[in-house]
Short mmCIF file of C-alpha atoms and ligand atoms in Angstrom, two decimals:
data_model
loop_
_atom_site.label_atom_id
_atom_site.label_comp_id
_atom_site.label_asym_id
_atom_site.label_seq_id
_atom_site.Cartn_x
_atom_site.Cartn_y
_atom_site.Cartn_z
CA MET A 1 -0.26 0.21 -0.03
CA PHE A 2 1.24 3.39 -0.98
CA PHE A 3 0.76 6.25 1.44
CA ASP A 4 1.07 10.07 0.81
CA TYR A 5 2.64 12.38 3.92
CA ALA A 6 2.10 15.67 4.83
CA LYS A 7 3.42 17.37 8.04
CA ILE A 8 1.83 20.71 8.99
CA PHE A 9 1.67 23.44 11.84
CA VAL A 10 -1.90 24.42 13.20
CA LYS A 11 -2.02 27.26 15.49
CA GLY A 12 -5.30 28.55 17.14
CA GLY A 13 -5.52 32.34 17.41
CA ASP A 14 -4.72 33.42 20.73
CA GLY A 15 -7.53 34.79 22.73
CA GLY A 16 -7.69 38.89 23.48
CA ASN A 17 -7.06 40.40 26.81
CA GLY A 18 -9.84 41.56 28.66
CA MET A 19 -9.64 45.15 29.58
CA VAL A 20 -9.68 47.26 33.22
CA SER A 21 -11.09 50.52 32.76
CA PHE A 22 -13.61 52.44 35.04
CA ARG A 23 -16.75 54.39 33.75
CA ARG A 24 -15.95 58.29 33.86
CA GLU A 25 -19.01 59.83 35.36
CA LYS A 26 -19.71 64.04 35.57
CA TYR A 27 -18.56 64.26 39.19
CA VAL A 28 -18.00 60.82 39.92
CA PRO A 29 -13.94 60.36 40.20
CA GLN A 30 -14.51 56.41 39.52
CA GLY A 31 -17.65 55.31 38.22
CA GLY A 32 -17.91 51.14 38.13
CA PRO A 33 -15.79 48.91 36.22
CA SER A 34 -16.41 48.61 32.63
CA GLY A 35 -13.46 46.66 31.10
CA GLY A 36 -14.96 44.64 28.40
CA ASP A 37 -13.69 41.08 27.79
CA GLY A 38 -11.21 39.77 25.10
CA GLY A 39 -12.23 38.10 21.75
CA ARG A 40 -11.91 34.04 21.19
CA GLY A 41 -9.03 32.84 19.21
CA GLY A 42 -10.02 31.30 16.10
CA ASP A 43 -9.72 27.64 15.31
CA VAL A 44 -7.75 25.96 12.54
CA VAL A 45 -10.46 23.33 11.64
CA LEU A 46 -9.45 20.30 8.70
CA VAL A 47 -12.51 19.90 6.70
CA ALA A 48 -12.95 16.90 4.23
CA GLU A 49 -12.63 17.90 0.71
CA GLU A 50 -14.40 15.05 -1.98
CA GLY A 51 -12.54 17.07 -5.39
CA LEU A 52 -8.77 16.91 -3.69
CA ARG A 53 -7.18 13.08 -4.26
CA THR A 54 -3.94 14.20 -3.00
CA LEU A 55 -1.72 16.01 0.01
CA VAL A 56 0.50 17.35 -2.76
CA ASP A 57 -0.55 21.02 -2.01
CA PHE A 58 0.65 20.84 1.59
CA ARG A 59 4.39 20.58 -0.04
CA PHE A 60 3.73 24.26 -0.82
CA LYS A 61 1.81 25.38 2.17
CA LYS A 62 2.81 23.94 5.36
CA HIS A 63 1.77 26.32 8.36
CA PHE A 64 -1.65 27.52 9.16
CA LYS A 65 -2.75 29.99 11.81
CA ALA A 66 -5.96 31.24 12.99
CA GLU A 67 -7.04 34.90 13.74
CA PHE A 68 -6.47 36.28 17.25
CA GLY A 69 -9.10 37.64 19.46
CA LYS A 70 -9.06 41.23 19.87
CA HIS A 71 -8.48 42.93 23.45
CA GLY A 72 -11.68 44.02 25.22
CA GLY A 73 -12.12 47.56 25.32
CA SER A 74 -13.57 50.31 27.41
CA LYS A 75 -17.44 50.97 27.82
CA ASN A 76 -17.42 47.36 28.25
CA LYS A 77 -16.46 46.63 24.76
CA HIS A 78 -16.53 42.92 23.60
CA GLY A 79 -13.22 42.40 21.93
CA ALA A 80 -14.02 40.43 18.17
CA ASP A 81 -13.21 37.03 18.19
CA GLY A 82 -10.94 35.46 15.65
CA GLU A 83 -11.78 34.00 12.20
CA ASN A 84 -11.30 29.98 12.11
CA VAL A 85 -8.92 28.60 9.54
CA GLU A 86 -10.51 25.90 7.51
CA VAL A 87 -7.95 23.66 5.81
CA LYS A 88 -9.12 21.27 2.84
CA VAL A 89 -7.96 17.67 3.10
CA PRO A 90 -8.99 14.47 0.92
CA ILE A 91 -11.45 12.41 1.72
CA GLY A 92 -9.28 9.23 3.44
CA THR A 93 -7.22 11.73 5.50
CA VAL A 94 -6.06 10.57 8.78
CA VAL A 95 -4.50 12.99 11.13
CA LYS A 96 -1.87 11.96 13.61
CA ASP A 97 -0.20 14.19 16.41
CA LEU A 98 3.78 14.14 15.58
CA GLU A 99 4.99 13.99 18.96
CA THR A 100 2.63 11.13 20.22
CA ASP A 101 1.93 9.53 16.99
CA GLU A 102 -1.58 9.12 18.61
CA ILE A 103 -4.28 9.33 15.56
CA ILE A 104 -6.54 12.58 16.28
CA GLY A 105 -8.95 11.94 13.58
CA ASP A 106 -10.19 10.07 10.28
CA LEU A 107 -12.07 12.47 7.80
CA THR A 108 -13.76 9.99 5.64
CA VAL A 109 -16.96 11.75 4.77
CA HIS A 110 -17.10 15.00 2.54
CA GLY A 111 -17.93 17.97 4.57
CA GLN A 112 -16.62 16.69 7.90
CA LYS A 113 -14.68 18.82 9.98
CA LEU A 114 -12.13 18.27 12.68
CA VAL A 115 -10.85 20.87 15.00
CA ALA A 116 -7.05 20.64 14.88
CA ALA A 117 -6.19 23.63 17.17
CA LYS A 118 -8.69 25.51 19.13
CA GLY A 119 -8.11 29.18 19.57
CA GLY A 120 -7.77 30.17 22.97
CA ARG A 121 -10.25 31.76 25.13
CA GLY A 122 -10.70 35.97 25.49
CA GLY A 123 -9.45 36.94 29.40
CA ARG A 124 -12.56 38.44 31.34
CA GLY A 125 -12.23 42.34 31.83
CA ASN A 126 -12.70 44.18 35.07
CA ALA A 127 -16.38 44.50 35.04
CA ARG A 128 -17.06 40.38 35.65
CA PHE A 129 -14.50 40.81 38.92
CA ALA A 130 -16.97 43.26 40.37
CA SER A 131 -18.41 41.85 43.36
CA SER A 132 -20.05 43.12 46.75
CA ALA A 133 -16.95 43.10 48.32
CA ASN A 134 -15.25 44.57 45.56
CA ARG A 135 -16.61 47.33 43.54
CA ALA A 136 -13.76 48.47 41.80
CA PRO A 137 -11.57 45.68 40.75
CA GLU A 138 -8.30 46.31 38.86
CA MET A 139 -7.70 42.88 37.42
CA ALA A 140 -8.42 41.43 34.15
CA ASP A 141 -7.74 38.05 32.65
CA ASN A 142 -4.96 38.01 29.76
CA GLY A 143 -6.43 35.95 27.17
CA GLU A 144 -5.44 32.19 26.52
CA ALA A 145 -2.68 31.21 23.97
CA GLY A 146 -4.13 29.20 21.03
CA GLU A 147 -3.26 25.43 20.86
CA GLU A 148 -0.31 24.62 18.61
CA PHE A 149 0.57 21.18 17.25
CA GLN A 150 2.65 19.60 14.67
CA LEU A 151 0.39 17.12 12.53
CA VAL A 152 1.07 14.46 10.42
CA LEU A 153 -1.42 13.78 7.40
CA GLU A 154 -1.56 10.67 5.92
CA LEU A 155 -3.68 9.20 3.03
CA LYS A 156 -3.72 6.19 1.57
CA LEU A 157 -2.98 6.72 -2.42
CA LEU A 158 -5.56 4.96 -4.66
CA ALA A 159 -4.40 5.18 -8.33
CA ASP A 160 -6.83 7.33 -10.81
CA VAL A 161 -5.02 6.88 -13.84
CA GLY A 162 -3.13 3.64 -14.54
CA LEU A 163 0.15 3.57 -17.19
CA ILE A 164 -0.19 0.38 -19.43
CA GLY A 165 1.85 -0.64 -22.15
CA PHE A 166 4.21 -3.37 -23.38
CA PRO A 167 7.85 -3.18 -21.96
CA ASN A 168 9.86 -0.46 -22.75
CA VAL A 169 7.70 1.76 -24.46
CA GLY A 170 8.36 4.78 -21.79
CA LYS A 171 6.25 4.41 -19.16
CA SER A 172 8.54 4.88 -16.21
CA SER A 173 9.99 7.54 -18.51
CA ILE A 174 6.51 9.42 -18.70
CA ILE A 175 5.43 9.05 -14.47
CA ALA A 176 9.18 10.58 -14.39
CA LYS A 177 8.56 13.59 -16.20
CA VAL A 178 4.76 14.36 -15.11
CA SER A 179 5.66 13.65 -11.30
CA ALA A 180 8.11 13.60 -8.43
CA ALA A 181 8.22 9.43 -8.68
CA ARG A 182 11.92 8.72 -9.73
CA PRO A 183 11.91 4.69 -11.26
CA LYS A 184 14.24 3.04 -12.58
CA ILE A 185 14.47 3.50 -16.48
CA ALA A 186 16.05 1.25 -18.87
CA ASP A 187 16.63 0.00 -22.43
CA TYR A 188 15.48 -3.43 -21.72
CA HIS A 189 12.10 -5.39 -20.75
CA PHE A 190 10.58 -5.50 -17.45
CA THR A 191 12.54 -2.59 -15.99
CA THR A 192 9.58 -1.99 -13.90
CA ILE A 193 8.97 -5.02 -11.63
CA ASP A 194 6.75 -3.06 -8.69
CA PRO A 195 4.36 -0.16 -9.48
CA ASN A 196 5.16 3.28 -8.91
CA LEU A 197 2.95 5.92 -7.78
CA GLY A 198 3.44 9.40 -8.65
CA VAL A 199 1.55 12.54 -8.02
CA VAL A 200 0.55 14.60 -10.80
CA ARG A 201 0.01 18.56 -9.62
CA LEU A 202 -2.24 20.37 -12.17
CA ALA A 203 -3.16 23.21 -9.97
CA ASP A 204 -4.01 24.35 -6.61
CA GLU A 205 -6.40 21.71 -5.02
CA GLU A 206 -5.87 19.85 -8.22
CA SER A 207 -4.22 16.79 -8.53
CA PHE A 208 -4.43 13.09 -9.56
CA VAL A 209 -2.38 9.91 -8.70
CA LEU A 210 -0.56 8.20 -11.64
CA VAL A 211 0.63 4.42 -11.57
CA ASP A 212 3.48 3.00 -13.56
CA ILE A 213 2.45 -0.53 -13.89
CA PRO A 214 4.86 -3.29 -15.22
CA GLY A 215 4.78 -3.86 -18.79
CA LEU A 216 2.37 -6.35 -20.10
CA ILE A 217 2.83 -9.13 -22.39
CA GLU A 218 0.56 -11.20 -24.66
CA GLY A 219 -0.47 -14.07 -22.00
CA ALA A 220 -0.63 -11.78 -19.33
CA SER A 221 -4.19 -12.41 -18.60
CA GLN A 222 -2.82 -16.12 -18.50
CA GLY A 223 0.01 -14.92 -15.78
CA MET A 224 2.62 -14.57 -18.53
CA GLY A 225 5.36 -12.28 -17.19
CA LEU A 226 3.46 -11.75 -13.71
CA GLY A 227 0.79 -10.49 -15.66
CA HIS A 228 -1.97 -11.38 -12.96
CA ARG A 229 -0.27 -9.20 -10.21
CA PHE A 230 0.45 -6.57 -12.64
CA LEU A 231 -3.45 -6.67 -13.95
CA ARG A 232 -4.65 -6.46 -10.58
CA HIS A 233 -3.46 -2.89 -10.16
CA VAL A 234 -4.96 -2.31 -13.84
CA GLU A 235 -8.47 -2.94 -12.67
CA ARG A 236 -8.14 -0.77 -9.56
CA THR A 237 -7.80 2.55 -11.76
CA ARG A 238 -10.18 4.74 -13.32
CA LEU A 239 -8.92 5.87 -16.44
CA LEU A 240 -6.40 3.83 -18.45
CA LEU A 241 -3.48 5.59 -20.33
CA HIS A 242 -2.59 3.38 -22.92
CA VAL A 243 1.34 3.97 -23.83
CA LEU A 244 2.20 3.41 -27.68
CA ASP A 245 5.48 3.60 -28.94
CA VAL A 246 5.36 5.28 -32.35
CA SER A 247 8.73 5.22 -33.32
CA GLY A 248 9.34 1.38 -34.15
CA SER A 249 12.29 1.27 -31.92
CA GLU A 250 12.01 -2.14 -31.56
CA ASP A 251 10.65 -3.09 -34.93
CA ARG A 252 6.94 -3.56 -33.21
CA ASP A 253 3.77 -1.79 -34.73
CA PRO A 254 2.04 -0.04 -32.19
CA LEU A 255 -1.30 -0.91 -33.94
CA GLU A 256 -0.45 -4.30 -32.91
CA ASP A 257 0.82 -3.47 -29.50
CA PHE A 258 -2.68 -1.70 -29.01
CA GLY A 259 -4.65 -4.96 -29.87
CA ALA A 260 -2.70 -7.22 -28.13
CA ILE A 261 -2.64 -5.52 -24.77
CA GLN A 262 -6.38 -4.66 -25.24
CA LYS A 263 -7.31 -8.39 -25.82
CA GLU A 264 -5.11 -9.28 -22.38
CA ILE A 265 -7.01 -6.79 -20.20
CA GLU A 266 -10.57 -8.08 -21.60
CA LEU A 267 -9.44 -11.60 -21.25
CA TYR A 268 -8.53 -10.79 -17.70
CA ASN A 269 -11.76 -8.97 -16.84
CA PRO A 270 -14.40 -8.44 -19.27
CA ARG A 271 -15.46 -4.98 -17.33
CA LEU A 272 -12.04 -3.50 -17.89
CA LYS A 273 -13.59 -3.10 -21.68
CA GLU A 274 -15.44 -0.55 -20.25
CA ARG A 275 -12.75 1.19 -18.56
CA PRO A 276 -11.87 4.98 -20.11
CA GLN A 277 -8.97 4.91 -21.81
CA ILE A 278 -6.73 7.27 -23.55
CA ILE A 279 -3.66 6.75 -25.94
CA ALA A 280 -0.18 8.37 -25.51
CA ALA A 281 1.68 7.93 -28.52
CA ASN A 282 5.11 7.81 -27.47
CA LYS A 283 8.77 8.67 -28.34
CA THR A 284 7.61 11.59 -31.09
CA ASP A 285 10.96 12.66 -30.70
CA LEU A 286 11.85 9.82 -32.70
CA THR A 287 12.47 9.39 -36.83
CA GLY A 288 9.47 7.41 -38.27
CA ALA A 289 7.38 8.65 -35.55
CA GLU A 290 5.13 10.76 -37.94
CA GLU A 291 4.18 8.16 -40.24
CA ARG A 292 3.17 5.70 -37.63
CA LEU A 293 1.56 8.32 -35.71
CA GLU A 294 -0.79 8.87 -38.78
CA ARG A 295 -1.70 5.24 -39.03
CA LEU A 296 -2.82 4.93 -35.41
CA ARG A 297 -4.79 7.88 -35.97
CA GLU A 298 -6.61 6.53 -38.93
CA ALA A 299 -6.80 3.38 -37.40
CA LEU A 300 -8.03 4.18 -33.92
CA GLY A 301 -8.62 8.11 -33.92
CA ASP A 302 -12.59 8.18 -33.85
CA ARG A 303 -12.50 5.84 -30.99
CA TYR A 304 -9.65 6.94 -28.46
CA GLU A 305 -8.28 10.38 -27.91
CA ILE A 306 -4.74 10.10 -29.34
CA PHE A 307 -2.00 12.27 -27.68
CA PRO A 308 1.35 12.47 -29.46
CA VAL A 309 4.04 12.62 -26.48
CA SER A 310 7.55 12.51 -25.95
CA ALA A 311 8.84 11.77 -22.48
CA VAL A 312 12.56 12.67 -23.67
CA THR A 313 11.67 16.09 -24.83
CA GLY A 314 8.60 16.24 -22.56
CA GLU A 315 6.37 17.63 -25.49
CA GLY A 316 2.92 16.67 -25.44
CA LEU A 317 2.63 15.87 -21.88
CA PRO A 318 1.23 18.69 -20.41
CA GLU A 319 -1.54 18.24 -22.53
CA LEU A 320 -2.09 14.88 -21.55
CA MET A 321 -2.11 15.13 -18.22
CA ARG A 322 -4.62 18.17 -18.10
CA ARG A 323 -6.86 16.26 -20.25
CA ALA A 324 -6.28 13.27 -17.90
CA GLY A 325 -7.28 15.38 -14.99
CA SER A 326 -10.75 16.83 -16.77
CA LEU A 327 -11.71 13.41 -17.68
CA LEU A 328 -11.45 12.21 -14.26
CA LYS A 329 -14.13 14.54 -12.71
CA GLU A 330 -16.54 13.04 -15.22
CA ILE A 331 -15.37 9.36 -14.11
CA PRO A 332 -17.04 8.43 -10.94
CA ASP A 333 -15.32 6.59 -8.19
CA LEU A 334 -14.97 2.62 -8.53
CA PRO A 335 -17.23 1.00 -5.73
CA ALA A 336 -14.45 -0.82 -4.60
CA ALA A 337 -11.97 1.74 -4.53
CA PHE A 338 -11.89 2.72 -0.99
CA ASP A 339 -11.44 0.46 1.56
CA THR A 340 -14.19 0.17 4.45
CA GLU A 341 -11.73 -0.49 6.98
CA GLN A 342 -11.94 2.68 8.84
CA VAL A 343 -10.33 4.20 12.27
CA LYS A 344 -12.71 5.31 14.57
CA LEU A 345 -12.93 8.94 15.07
CA THR A 346 -10.82 9.44 18.06
CA ARG A 347 -10.77 12.46 20.05
CA PHE A 348 -7.74 14.44 21.81
CA LYS A 349 -7.25 12.31 25.26
CA PRO A 350 -8.34 14.89 28.43
CA GLU A 351 -5.10 16.31 29.73
CA ALA A 352 -3.79 15.55 33.14
CA PRO A 353 -4.49 19.16 34.81
CA PHE A 354 -0.57 19.44 35.88
CA THR A 355 2.69 17.63 36.09
CA LEU A 356 4.90 18.04 39.79
CA GLU A 357 8.62 17.57 39.73
CA LYS A 358 11.42 18.12 41.88
CA GLU A 359 14.59 19.66 40.50
CA ASN A 360 17.19 20.61 42.45
CA GLY A 361 14.86 21.23 45.32
CA VAL A 362 12.62 23.10 44.07
CA TRP A 363 9.09 22.00 42.80
CA ILE A 364 8.43 22.39 39.17
CA LEU A 365 5.05 22.41 38.12
CA ALA A 366 3.91 22.43 34.54
CA GLY A 367 1.34 21.06 32.29
CA PRO A 368 -1.19 22.18 30.12
CA GLU A 369 -3.87 23.44 32.31
CA ILE A 370 -1.07 25.26 34.46
CA GLN A 371 0.12 26.71 31.30
CA ARG A 372 -3.30 28.15 30.30
CA TRP A 373 -3.53 29.82 33.79
CA THR A 374 -0.14 31.27 33.62
CA VAL A 375 -0.80 32.99 30.22
CA ARG A 376 -4.21 34.18 31.84
CA THR A 377 -2.50 35.68 34.97
CA ASN A 378 -1.14 39.08 35.00
CA PHE A 379 1.20 38.49 37.63
CA ALA A 380 1.82 42.26 38.44
CA ASN A 381 -1.28 42.38 39.92
CA THR A 382 -1.82 40.96 43.38
CA ALA A 383 -5.97 40.04 42.74
CA ALA A 384 -4.59 38.06 39.74
CA VAL A 385 -2.15 35.94 41.51
CA ALA A 386 -4.54 35.39 44.55
CA ARG A 387 -6.95 34.03 41.99
CA PHE A 388 -3.83 32.08 40.56
CA LEU A 389 -2.84 30.25 43.79
CA ARG A 390 -6.65 29.65 44.62
CA VAL A 391 -6.63 27.72 41.25
CA LEU A 392 -3.83 25.57 41.99
CA GLN A 393 -5.26 24.76 45.32
CA LYS A 394 -8.70 23.89 43.47
CA ILE A 395 -7.22 21.63 40.84
CA GLY A 396 -5.25 19.62 43.70
CA VAL A 397 -1.57 21.08 43.57
CA GLU A 398 -1.76 21.92 46.97
CA GLN A 399 -2.70 18.29 47.90
CA ALA A 400 -0.16 16.38 45.13
CA LEU A 401 2.97 18.61 46.91
CA ARG A 402 1.72 17.62 50.55
CA ASP A 403 1.64 13.83 49.04
CA GLN A 404 5.03 14.30 47.49
CA GLY A 405 6.42 15.05 50.93
CA ALA A 406 6.85 19.46 50.31
CA LYS A 407 7.64 21.01 53.33
CA ASN A 408 6.78 24.24 54.88
CA GLY A 409 8.86 26.78 52.77
CA ASP A 410 9.88 24.99 50.02
CA THR A 411 10.14 26.90 46.50
CA VAL A 412 7.61 26.07 44.02
CA ALA A 413 8.20 27.25 40.46
CA VAL A 414 5.58 28.02 37.83
CA GLY A 415 7.91 29.21 34.73
CA ALA A 416 9.14 32.20 35.77
CA PHE A 417 6.89 32.44 38.62
CA GLU A 418 8.04 31.15 42.07
CA PHE A 419 5.91 31.05 45.36
CA GLU A 420 6.54 29.49 48.97
CA PHE A 421 4.74 26.55 49.66
CA LEU A 422 3.03 27.19 53.51
CA ASP A 423 1.46 24.23 54.51
CA GLU A 424 -0.46 25.09 57.57
N1 GTP B 501 14.00 8.96 -27.69
C1 GTP B 501 12.73 8.51 -26.60
N2 GTP B 501 12.92 7.65 -25.77
C2 GTP B 501 12.58 7.27 -24.85
C3 GTP B 501 11.01 7.76 -24.58
N3 GTP B 501 10.35 7.15 -23.66
C4 GTP B 501 11.27 6.44 -23.11
N4 GTP B 501 12.30 6.26 -23.81
C5 GTP B 501 13.41 5.47 -23.73
O1 GTP B 501 12.94 3.98 -23.81
C6 GTP B 501 13.56 3.19 -23.02
C7 GTP B 501 12.44 2.53 -21.83
O2 GTP B 501 12.15 3.43 -21.11
P1 GTP B 501 11.23 2.99 -20.02
O3 GTP B 501 10.45 3.72 -19.31
O4 GTP B 501 12.04 2.35 -18.72
O5 GTP B 501 10.01 2.08 -20.22
P2 GTP B 501 8.99 1.35 -19.65
O6 GTP B 501 7.50 1.41 -20.24
O7 GTP B 501 9.00 2.00 -18.42
O8 GTP B 501 9.50 -0.36 -19.61
P3 GTP B 501 9.34 -1.78 -18.37
O9 GTP B 501 9.24 -0.86 -16.95
O10 GTP B 501 10.36 -2.38 -18.64
O11 GTP B 501 8.02 -1.94 -18.77
C8 GTP B 501 14.69 3.95 -22.08
O12 GTP B 501 15.84 3.80 -22.79
C9 GTP B 501 13.76 5.20 -22.30
O13 GTP B 501 15.09 6.39 -22.22
C10 GTP B 501 10.75 8.60 -25.85
O14 GTP B 501 9.76 9.63 -25.79
N5 GTP B 501 11.73 9.27 -26.72
MG1 MG B 502 9.02 0.77 -16.55
#
């Protein structure tokens, strides 16, 4: 099985900070708190799109960041939320966390969405902190940072177009010219033993998978020259690209070649007769090609589209690939083309609220939840710090310190912030 891979970086937008401000009223030196909340950062969302066939576009764009939330304003003005960013991926894309190799999701249906990186929550403005005990709170939250991940996208490649033909007609040379595939090319038969896949990129969000099938010979349908093994690959493609050598370089007649291969694929599976097929008349750079091409056109031109090409000069290949791409849009997917075996959609694992380790006599407190609170807290503000310490107590930090043997007066470090553990 062949896979297409891409590594991408996703980051949700940071949340906007909450605002500290007070209403200004006539004759009242300081009115009530009126600092607005910060906006939410946008999410990065992966969306399954049926028009896409490969991950080739991610070779050109790998970073996806959603917009940040705006800061809260005075007069209770809520900061605007950041916009989400949608990233289109082909159906069948499996998404993994690069670090843990854990499957985060599997996009199997058109339009299915997966939030790959959540935006941070906006910080609360000081208006939200007002209480009967404190009518003029001086504190506000900072916005949370958006999540960020390195992701691996993985897609089982299913060939759309199969290159078929006799050995040595130039199938591997063609795939090497139109894709990043680098198969062995040589002037002898059966150079290719295993099929090669190549991704042909036509434009943004338009690509297809081409497979270079080993050469077929007469008797292939009977298993000659590993015919069965190779013909199985032919069966799985939606469009056949029949490569003929019109230079006569091997003293063979392209028209006879064509008939012979047609016969073999039909014998192998009669339904292959209905599979759409176009012809690449290759090696047009050699002398004598013109005349054979003419005869081919006379014999088959009304039934098949014939594209004169040269895998050596590259001439004619762009037109041929564009035509294959446009034909594919009209050809339905093969019913058996997609494996039914699917990975179940898994969610992000709930994270442990914090980690606690002792290093050089100092307790180091870390973890995503702690991280979020350190970002939100303005450590220059006593009220905010007091709340931060209450949060630590609530999520069980105090208990954990006690359980792990922390003593009165021990130093606990959270990022750049340090405090003393007082166990009473
Ligand atoms: N002049 C010329 N030579 C070509 C062209 N295409 C392929 N060749 C030559 O033909 C020979 C066979 O090419 P391959 O691409 O290996 O042919 P293949 O169809 O993959 O062959 P198998 O893997 O054996 O089935 C090589 O020597 C190529 O350099 C062409 O357009 N013009
Ligand atoms: Mg080959």
